[in-house]
mmCIF file of C-alpha atoms in Angstrom:
data_model
loop_
_atom_site.group_PDB
_atom_site.id
_atom_site.type_symbol
_atom_site.label_atom_id
_atom_site.label_comp_id
_atom_site.label_asym_id
_atom_site.label_seq_id
_atom_site.Cartn_x
_atom_site.Cartn_y
_atom_site.Cartn_z
ATOM 1 C CA MET A 43 52.091 -41.105 -190.054
ATOM 2 C CA SER A 44 51.827 -39.419 -186.732
ATOM 3 C CA GLY A 45 48.577 -37.525 -186.032
ATOM 4 C CA ARG A 46 46.970 -38.658 -189.265
ATOM 5 C CA THR A 47 43.259 -39.720 -189.141
ATOM 6 C CA ARG A 48 42.757 -43.005 -190.825
ATOM 7 C CA PHE A 49 40.276 -43.012 -193.747
ATOM 8 C CA ARG A 50 37.039 -44.669 -192.504
ATOM 9 C CA LEU A 51 34.260 -43.508 -194.839
ATOM 10 C CA LYS A 52 32.210 -46.096 -196.775
ATOM 11 C CA ILE A 53 31.279 -45.263 -200.344
ATOM 12 C CA ARG A 54 27.869 -46.998 -200.183
ATOM 13 C CA GLU A 55 26.830 -44.544 -197.436
ATOM 14 C CA HIS A 56 27.754 -41.517 -199.590
ATOM 15 C CA LEU A 57 26.501 -42.396 -203.117
ATOM 16 C CA HIS A 58 22.931 -41.104 -203.126
ATOM 17 C CA ALA A 59 23.265 -37.533 -202.004
ATOM 18 C CA PRO A 60 25.423 -35.068 -204.076
ATOM 19 C CA GLU A 61 26.945 -33.307 -201.052
ATOM 20 C CA ALA A 62 27.747 -36.625 -199.304
ATOM 21 C CA LYS A 63 29.407 -37.989 -202.502
ATOM 22 C CA ARG A 64 31.419 -34.764 -202.932
ATOM 23 C CA ASP A 65 32.628 -34.949 -199.357
ATOM 24 C CA TYR A 66 33.528 -38.662 -199.831
ATOM 25 C CA ASN A 67 35.486 -37.835 -203.039
ATOM 26 C CA GLU A 68 37.418 -35.085 -201.398
ATOM 27 C CA GLN A 69 38.491 -37.318 -198.430
ATOM 28 C CA HIS A 70 39.071 -40.421 -200.531
ATOM 29 C CA PHE A 71 41.291 -38.756 -203.096
ATOM 30 C CA SER A 72 43.177 -36.865 -200.461
ATOM 31 C CA GLU A 73 44.057 -40.249 -198.918
ATOM 32 C CA ALA A 74 44.882 -41.838 -202.352
ATOM 33 C CA ALA A 75 46.883 -38.914 -203.741
ATOM 34 C CA SER A 76 50.423 -39.987 -202.574
ATOM 35 C CA ARG A 77 50.243 -43.309 -204.239
ATOM 36 C CA TYR A 78 47.635 -42.695 -206.915
ATOM 37 C CA ASP A 79 49.904 -42.811 -209.931
ATOM 38 C CA PHE A 80 51.412 -46.150 -208.847
ATOM 39 C CA ALA A 81 47.889 -47.467 -208.109
ATOM 40 C CA THR A 82 46.454 -46.613 -211.525
ATOM 41 C CA ARG A 83 49.344 -48.294 -213.272
ATOM 42 C CA ALA A 84 49.109 -51.358 -211.113
ATOM 43 C CA MET A 85 45.234 -51.737 -211.371
ATOM 44 C CA SER A 86 45.425 -51.265 -215.152
ATOM 45 C CA LEU A 87 48.314 -53.749 -215.494
ATOM 46 C CA GLY A 88 50.411 -50.892 -216.960
ATOM 47 C CA ARG A 89 47.844 -49.797 -219.552
ATOM 48 C CA ASP A 90 46.586 -46.591 -217.953
ATOM 49 C CA GLY A 91 49.165 -44.482 -219.732
ATOM 50 C CA ALA A 92 48.387 -45.886 -223.138
ATOM 51 C CA TRP A 93 44.624 -45.216 -222.644
ATOM 52 C CA LYS A 94 45.317 -41.607 -221.741
ATOM 53 C CA LYS A 95 47.479 -41.144 -224.722
ATOM 54 C CA ALA A 96 44.699 -42.593 -226.887
ATOM 55 C CA LEU A 97 42.379 -40.025 -225.443
ATOM 56 C CA VAL A 98 44.604 -37.056 -226.371
ATOM 57 C CA ALA A 99 45.468 -38.580 -229.783
ATOM 58 C CA ALA A 100 41.772 -38.681 -230.629
ATOM 59 C CA LEU A 101 41.336 -34.890 -230.200
ATOM 60 C CA PRO A 102 41.102 -32.634 -233.293
ATOM 61 C CA GLU A 103 43.992 -30.620 -234.611
ATOM 62 C CA GLN A 104 43.928 -26.997 -233.322
ATOM 63 C CA ALA A 105 46.447 -24.267 -233.242
ATOM 64 C CA GLU A 106 45.958 -22.585 -229.862
ATOM 65 C CA PRO A 107 43.025 -24.212 -227.992
ATOM 66 C CA VAL A 108 41.970 -23.503 -224.477
ATOM 67 C CA CYS A 109 41.855 -27.004 -222.840
ATOM 68 C CA VAL A 110 40.130 -27.734 -219.510
ATOM 69 C CA ASP A 111 40.911 -31.081 -217.859
ATOM 70 C CA LEU A 112 38.295 -32.008 -215.230
ATOM 71 C CA ALA A 113 39.168 -34.095 -212.196
ATOM 72 C CA SER A 114 42.755 -33.536 -213.343
ATOM 73 C CA GLY A 115 44.253 -35.418 -210.429
ATOM 74 C CA THR A 116 48.049 -35.630 -210.574
ATOM 75 C CA GLY A 117 48.091 -34.022 -214.045
ATOM 76 C CA ASP A 118 48.673 -36.886 -216.582
ATOM 77 C CA ILE A 119 46.101 -35.594 -219.125
ATOM 78 C CA ALA A 120 46.985 -31.957 -218.618
ATOM 79 C CA PHE A 121 50.674 -32.639 -219.420
ATOM 80 C CA LEU A 122 49.755 -34.666 -222.538
ATOM 81 C CA LEU A 123 47.526 -31.831 -223.677
ATOM 82 C CA ALA A 124 50.412 -29.401 -223.318
ATOM 83 C CA ARG A 125 52.526 -31.597 -225.538
ATOM 84 C CA ARG A 126 49.776 -32.140 -228.101
ATOM 85 C CA TYR A 127 49.114 -28.356 -228.344
ATOM 86 C CA PRO A 128 52.408 -26.514 -227.876
ATOM 87 C CA GLN A 129 50.671 -23.081 -228.409
ATOM 88 C CA GLY A 130 47.609 -23.940 -226.317
ATOM 89 C CA GLN A 131 46.565 -23.188 -222.793
ATOM 90 C CA VAL A 132 45.642 -25.995 -220.261
ATOM 91 C CA ILE A 133 43.611 -25.619 -217.206
ATOM 92 C CA GLY A 134 43.613 -28.571 -214.737
ATOM 93 C CA ASN A 135 40.618 -28.574 -212.427
ATOM 94 C CA ASP A 136 40.361 -30.785 -209.382
ATOM 95 C CA LEU A 137 38.449 -30.963 -206.148
ATOM 96 C CA THR A 138 41.299 -32.269 -204.071
ATOM 97 C CA GLY A 139 44.164 -30.093 -202.859
ATOM 98 C CA ALA A 140 46.362 -33.182 -202.216
ATOM 99 C CA MET A 141 46.079 -34.316 -205.748
ATOM 100 C CA LEU A 142 46.850 -30.798 -207.072
ATOM 101 C CA ALA A 143 49.934 -30.622 -204.876
ATOM 102 C CA VAL A 144 51.327 -33.668 -206.662
ATOM 103 C CA ALA A 145 50.351 -32.184 -210.085
ATOM 104 C CA CYS A 146 51.918 -28.788 -209.365
ATOM 105 C CA LYS A 147 55.198 -30.475 -208.195
ATOM 106 C CA ARG A 148 55.280 -32.408 -211.547
ATOM 107 C CA ASN A 149 54.468 -29.349 -213.673
ATOM 108 C CA ARG A 150 57.180 -27.976 -215.885
ATOM 109 C CA SER A 151 55.101 -26.025 -218.389
ATOM 110 C CA PRO A 152 54.085 -22.366 -218.008
ATOM 111 C CA ARG A 153 51.047 -23.131 -220.219
ATOM 112 C CA VAL A 154 49.602 -25.486 -217.664
ATOM 113 C CA ASN A 155 47.733 -24.087 -214.603
ATOM 114 C CA PHE A 156 46.055 -26.119 -211.842
ATOM 115 C CA VAL A 157 43.033 -24.709 -209.942
ATOM 116 C CA GLN A 158 41.056 -26.308 -207.209
ATOM 117 C CA GLY A 159 37.372 -26.474 -207.993
ATOM 118 C CA ASP A 160 34.235 -28.550 -208.563
ATOM 119 C CA MET A 161 33.373 -29.960 -211.937
ATOM 120 C CA LEU A 162 29.788 -28.998 -211.213
ATOM 121 C CA ALA A 163 30.703 -25.333 -210.987
ATOM 122 C CA THR A 164 34.065 -24.591 -212.522
ATOM 123 C CA GLY A 165 33.917 -20.760 -212.383
ATOM 124 C CA LEU A 166 34.979 -20.571 -215.986
ATOM 125 C CA ALA A 167 33.189 -18.196 -218.350
ATOM 126 C CA ASP A 168 30.542 -19.389 -220.844
ATOM 127 C CA ALA A 169 31.950 -20.777 -224.108
ATOM 128 C CA SER A 170 35.562 -20.308 -222.952
ATOM 129 C CA ALA A 171 37.006 -23.757 -223.687
ATOM 130 C CA ASP A 172 37.763 -25.385 -227.099
ATOM 131 C CA ILE A 173 38.386 -28.820 -225.508
ATOM 132 C CA VAL A 174 37.271 -30.467 -222.269
ATOM 133 C CA THR A 175 38.712 -33.694 -221.119
ATOM 134 C CA GLY A 176 38.203 -36.024 -218.149
ATOM 135 C CA SER A 177 39.837 -39.365 -217.263
ATOM 136 C CA TYR A 178 37.918 -41.271 -214.570
ATOM 137 C CA ALA A 179 36.077 -37.972 -213.994
ATOM 138 C CA VAL A 180 32.347 -37.887 -214.639
ATOM 139 C CA ARG A 181 31.685 -41.160 -212.923
ATOM 140 C CA ASN A 182 32.681 -39.363 -209.719
ATOM 141 C CA ALA A 183 30.432 -36.387 -210.334
ATOM 142 C CA PRO A 184 28.043 -35.937 -207.376
ATOM 143 C CA ASP A 185 25.417 -34.901 -209.955
ATOM 144 C CA LEU A 186 25.998 -36.345 -213.462
ATOM 145 C CA PRO A 187 23.419 -34.312 -215.446
ATOM 146 C CA GLN A 188 24.693 -31.092 -213.733
ATOM 147 C CA ALA A 189 28.230 -32.066 -214.739
ATOM 148 C CA PHE A 190 27.244 -32.395 -218.374
ATOM 149 C CA ARG A 191 25.349 -29.034 -218.194
ATOM 150 C CA GLU A 192 28.463 -27.371 -216.774
ATOM 151 C CA ILE A 193 30.671 -28.936 -219.498
ATOM 152 C CA HIS A 194 28.243 -27.773 -222.163
ATOM 153 C CA ARG A 195 28.194 -24.287 -220.762
ATOM 154 C CA ILE A 196 31.961 -23.762 -220.800
ATOM 155 C CA LEU A 197 32.519 -25.418 -224.201
ATOM 156 C CA LYS A 198 32.523 -23.203 -227.248
ATOM 157 C CA PRO A 199 30.093 -24.299 -230.018
ATOM 158 C CA GLY A 200 31.877 -26.805 -232.075
ATOM 159 C CA GLY A 201 34.048 -27.742 -229.078
ATOM 160 C CA THR A 202 35.180 -31.251 -228.185
ATOM 161 C CA LEU A 203 34.586 -33.341 -225.035
ATOM 162 C CA ALA A 204 36.690 -36.470 -224.566
ATOM 163 C CA LEU A 205 35.960 -38.825 -221.640
ATOM 164 C CA LEU A 206 37.825 -41.952 -220.484
ATOM 165 C CA ASP A 207 36.045 -43.976 -217.796
ATOM 166 C CA PHE A 208 34.768 -47.317 -216.713
ATOM 167 C CA SER A 209 31.828 -48.456 -218.836
ATOM 168 C CA LYS A 210 28.777 -50.178 -217.420
ATOM 169 C CA PRO A 211 27.206 -52.826 -219.723
ATOM 170 C CA ALA A 212 23.395 -53.081 -219.990
ATOM 171 C CA ASN A 213 23.400 -56.800 -219.243
ATOM 172 C CA ARG A 214 22.792 -57.445 -215.500
ATOM 173 C CA LEU A 215 24.857 -60.640 -215.371
ATOM 174 C CA VAL A 216 27.854 -58.938 -216.959
ATOM 175 C CA GLN A 217 27.396 -55.972 -214.521
ATOM 176 C CA ARG A 218 27.587 -58.387 -211.615
ATOM 177 C CA PHE A 219 30.767 -60.028 -213.006
ATOM 178 C CA GLN A 220 32.325 -56.619 -213.606
ATOM 179 C CA TYR A 221 31.505 -55.441 -210.143
ATOM 180 C CA ALA A 222 33.015 -58.516 -208.495
ATOM 181 C CA LEU A 223 36.162 -58.249 -210.617
ATOM 182 C CA LEU A 224 36.704 -54.566 -209.836
ATOM 183 C CA ARG A 225 35.811 -54.907 -206.220
ATOM 184 C CA TYR A 226 38.320 -57.612 -205.446
ATOM 185 C CA TRP A 227 41.107 -56.488 -207.841
ATOM 186 C CA CYS A 228 41.053 -52.853 -206.942
ATOM 187 C CA GLY A 229 40.288 -53.543 -203.271
ATOM 188 C CA LEU A 230 43.456 -55.622 -203.222
ATOM 189 C CA TRP A 231 45.525 -52.574 -204.244
ATOM 190 C CA GLY A 232 43.766 -50.377 -201.682
ATOM 191 C CA LEU A 233 44.749 -52.919 -199.011
ATOM 192 C CA LEU A 234 48.371 -53.251 -200.241
ATOM 193 C CA LEU A 235 48.982 -49.517 -200.635
ATOM 194 C CA HIS A 236 46.864 -48.066 -197.830
ATOM 195 C CA GLY A 237 45.774 -50.877 -195.545
ATOM 196 C CA ASN A 238 42.163 -50.248 -196.524
ATOM 197 C CA PRO A 239 40.486 -51.969 -199.546
ATOM 198 C CA GLU A 240 37.816 -49.147 -199.505
ATOM 199 C CA ILE A 241 40.415 -46.786 -201.030
ATOM 200 C CA HIS A 242 40.256 -48.400 -204.478
ATOM 201 C CA ALA A 243 37.321 -50.792 -204.196
ATOM 202 C CA TYR A 244 35.186 -47.600 -204.479
ATOM 203 C CA ILE A 245 35.549 -47.899 -208.191
ATOM 204 C CA ALA A 246 33.177 -50.872 -208.222
ATOM 205 C CA ALA A 247 30.733 -49.293 -205.859
ATOM 206 C CA SER A 248 30.655 -46.040 -207.752
ATOM 207 C CA LEU A 249 29.377 -48.006 -210.827
ATOM 208 C CA ALA A 250 26.310 -48.919 -208.920
ATOM 209 C CA THR A 251 24.683 -45.528 -209.471
ATOM 210 C CA TYR A 252 26.396 -44.834 -212.824
ATOM 211 C CA PRO A 253 24.211 -45.187 -215.883
ATOM 212 C CA ASP A 254 24.733 -48.191 -218.169
ATOM 213 C CA ARG A 255 25.910 -47.536 -221.709
ATOM 214 C CA PRO A 256 22.492 -46.982 -223.381
ATOM 215 C CA THR A 257 21.365 -44.800 -220.549
ATOM 216 C CA LEU A 258 24.624 -42.769 -220.559
ATOM 217 C CA TYR A 259 24.360 -42.323 -224.379
ATOM 218 C CA ALA A 260 20.780 -40.990 -223.922
ATOM 219 C CA LEU A 261 21.907 -38.572 -221.223
ATOM 220 C CA ILE A 262 24.812 -37.318 -223.460
ATOM 221 C CA GLN A 263 22.280 -36.624 -226.206
ATOM 222 C CA GLU A 264 19.816 -34.867 -223.816
ATOM 223 C CA SER A 265 22.729 -32.726 -222.546
ATOM 224 C CA GLY A 266 23.222 -31.375 -226.067
ATOM 225 C CA PHE A 267 26.263 -33.291 -227.140
ATOM 226 C CA GLU A 268 26.768 -35.360 -230.380
ATOM 227 C CA ARG A 269 28.571 -38.715 -230.044
ATOM 228 C CA ILE A 270 31.403 -38.683 -232.576
ATOM 229 C CA ARG A 271 33.350 -41.865 -231.713
ATOM 230 C CA THR A 272 33.701 -44.549 -229.034
ATOM 231 C CA ARG A 273 36.506 -46.966 -228.300
ATOM 232 C CA ARG A 274 36.416 -49.658 -225.731
ATOM 233 C CA PHE A 275 39.385 -51.199 -223.786
ATOM 234 C CA TYR A 276 39.782 -54.382 -221.799
ATOM 235 C CA PHE A 277 36.755 -56.145 -223.221
ATOM 236 C CA GLY A 278 34.582 -53.093 -222.618
ATOM 237 C CA VAL A 279 35.561 -52.482 -218.997
ATOM 238 C CA LEU A 280 36.570 -48.973 -220.006
ATOM 239 C CA GLU A 281 35.429 -46.739 -222.773
ATOM 240 C CA LEU A 282 36.708 -43.603 -224.530
ATOM 241 C CA LEU A 283 33.976 -41.297 -225.603
ATOM 242 C CA LEU A 284 34.643 -38.481 -228.099
ATOM 243 C CA LEU A 285 31.783 -35.945 -228.133
ATOM 244 C CA ARG A 286 31.056 -32.563 -229.757
ATOM 245 C CA LYS A 287 28.974 -29.567 -228.803
ATOM 246 C CA PRO A 288 27.088 -28.652 -232.071
ATOM 247 C CA GLU A 289 27.787 -25.294 -233.717
#
């Protein structure tokens, strides 16, 4: 595309400082936005949609919930929430304007609104959400404990948090195998779709600073959430976490 600056950032150079990771996320997902839906289907061998449906199906029955979808991307979860809760309100929050442009173009529901914002500081009122969701969201948080604090703040007592993301095993050997698999498989799709393996190989690199399962579970508890249910996909490569903010 004429006049376009090619994406050149390296995730490993932006993992360890919150502002640097935030900047990387914004530029990376701006580059990925136009082909993101195709890429997620390809990298998941067509299973991405089923996993997201499983997330929404696991949510509790409620009549008119306020739902907040973090890192909403192109809107898949937001639209599923609108169908699950016909009388509810859905707010899709994402850092990247290019992603939200795709989501807004797809949106056909007056009950779904997309806003550009940071999951570390959503701008929403205390205890204003009944349900918070995130698919491939919190792993990208520049500051994971702060992300959980912000989610805890905006959730009502008794509210539900549902997260779908890559899951990091505690075993170091399995970690190395998972890293290699994701690096080469996802990097291949970055190369095919964008001419740059960095575009999707970042998934593997982002797991380097993401806590393993026991450490993540401990952080969840320390952040004030109860773990209700977990479900793993693809031999544990991904995990669905259903959490609750106590009354």
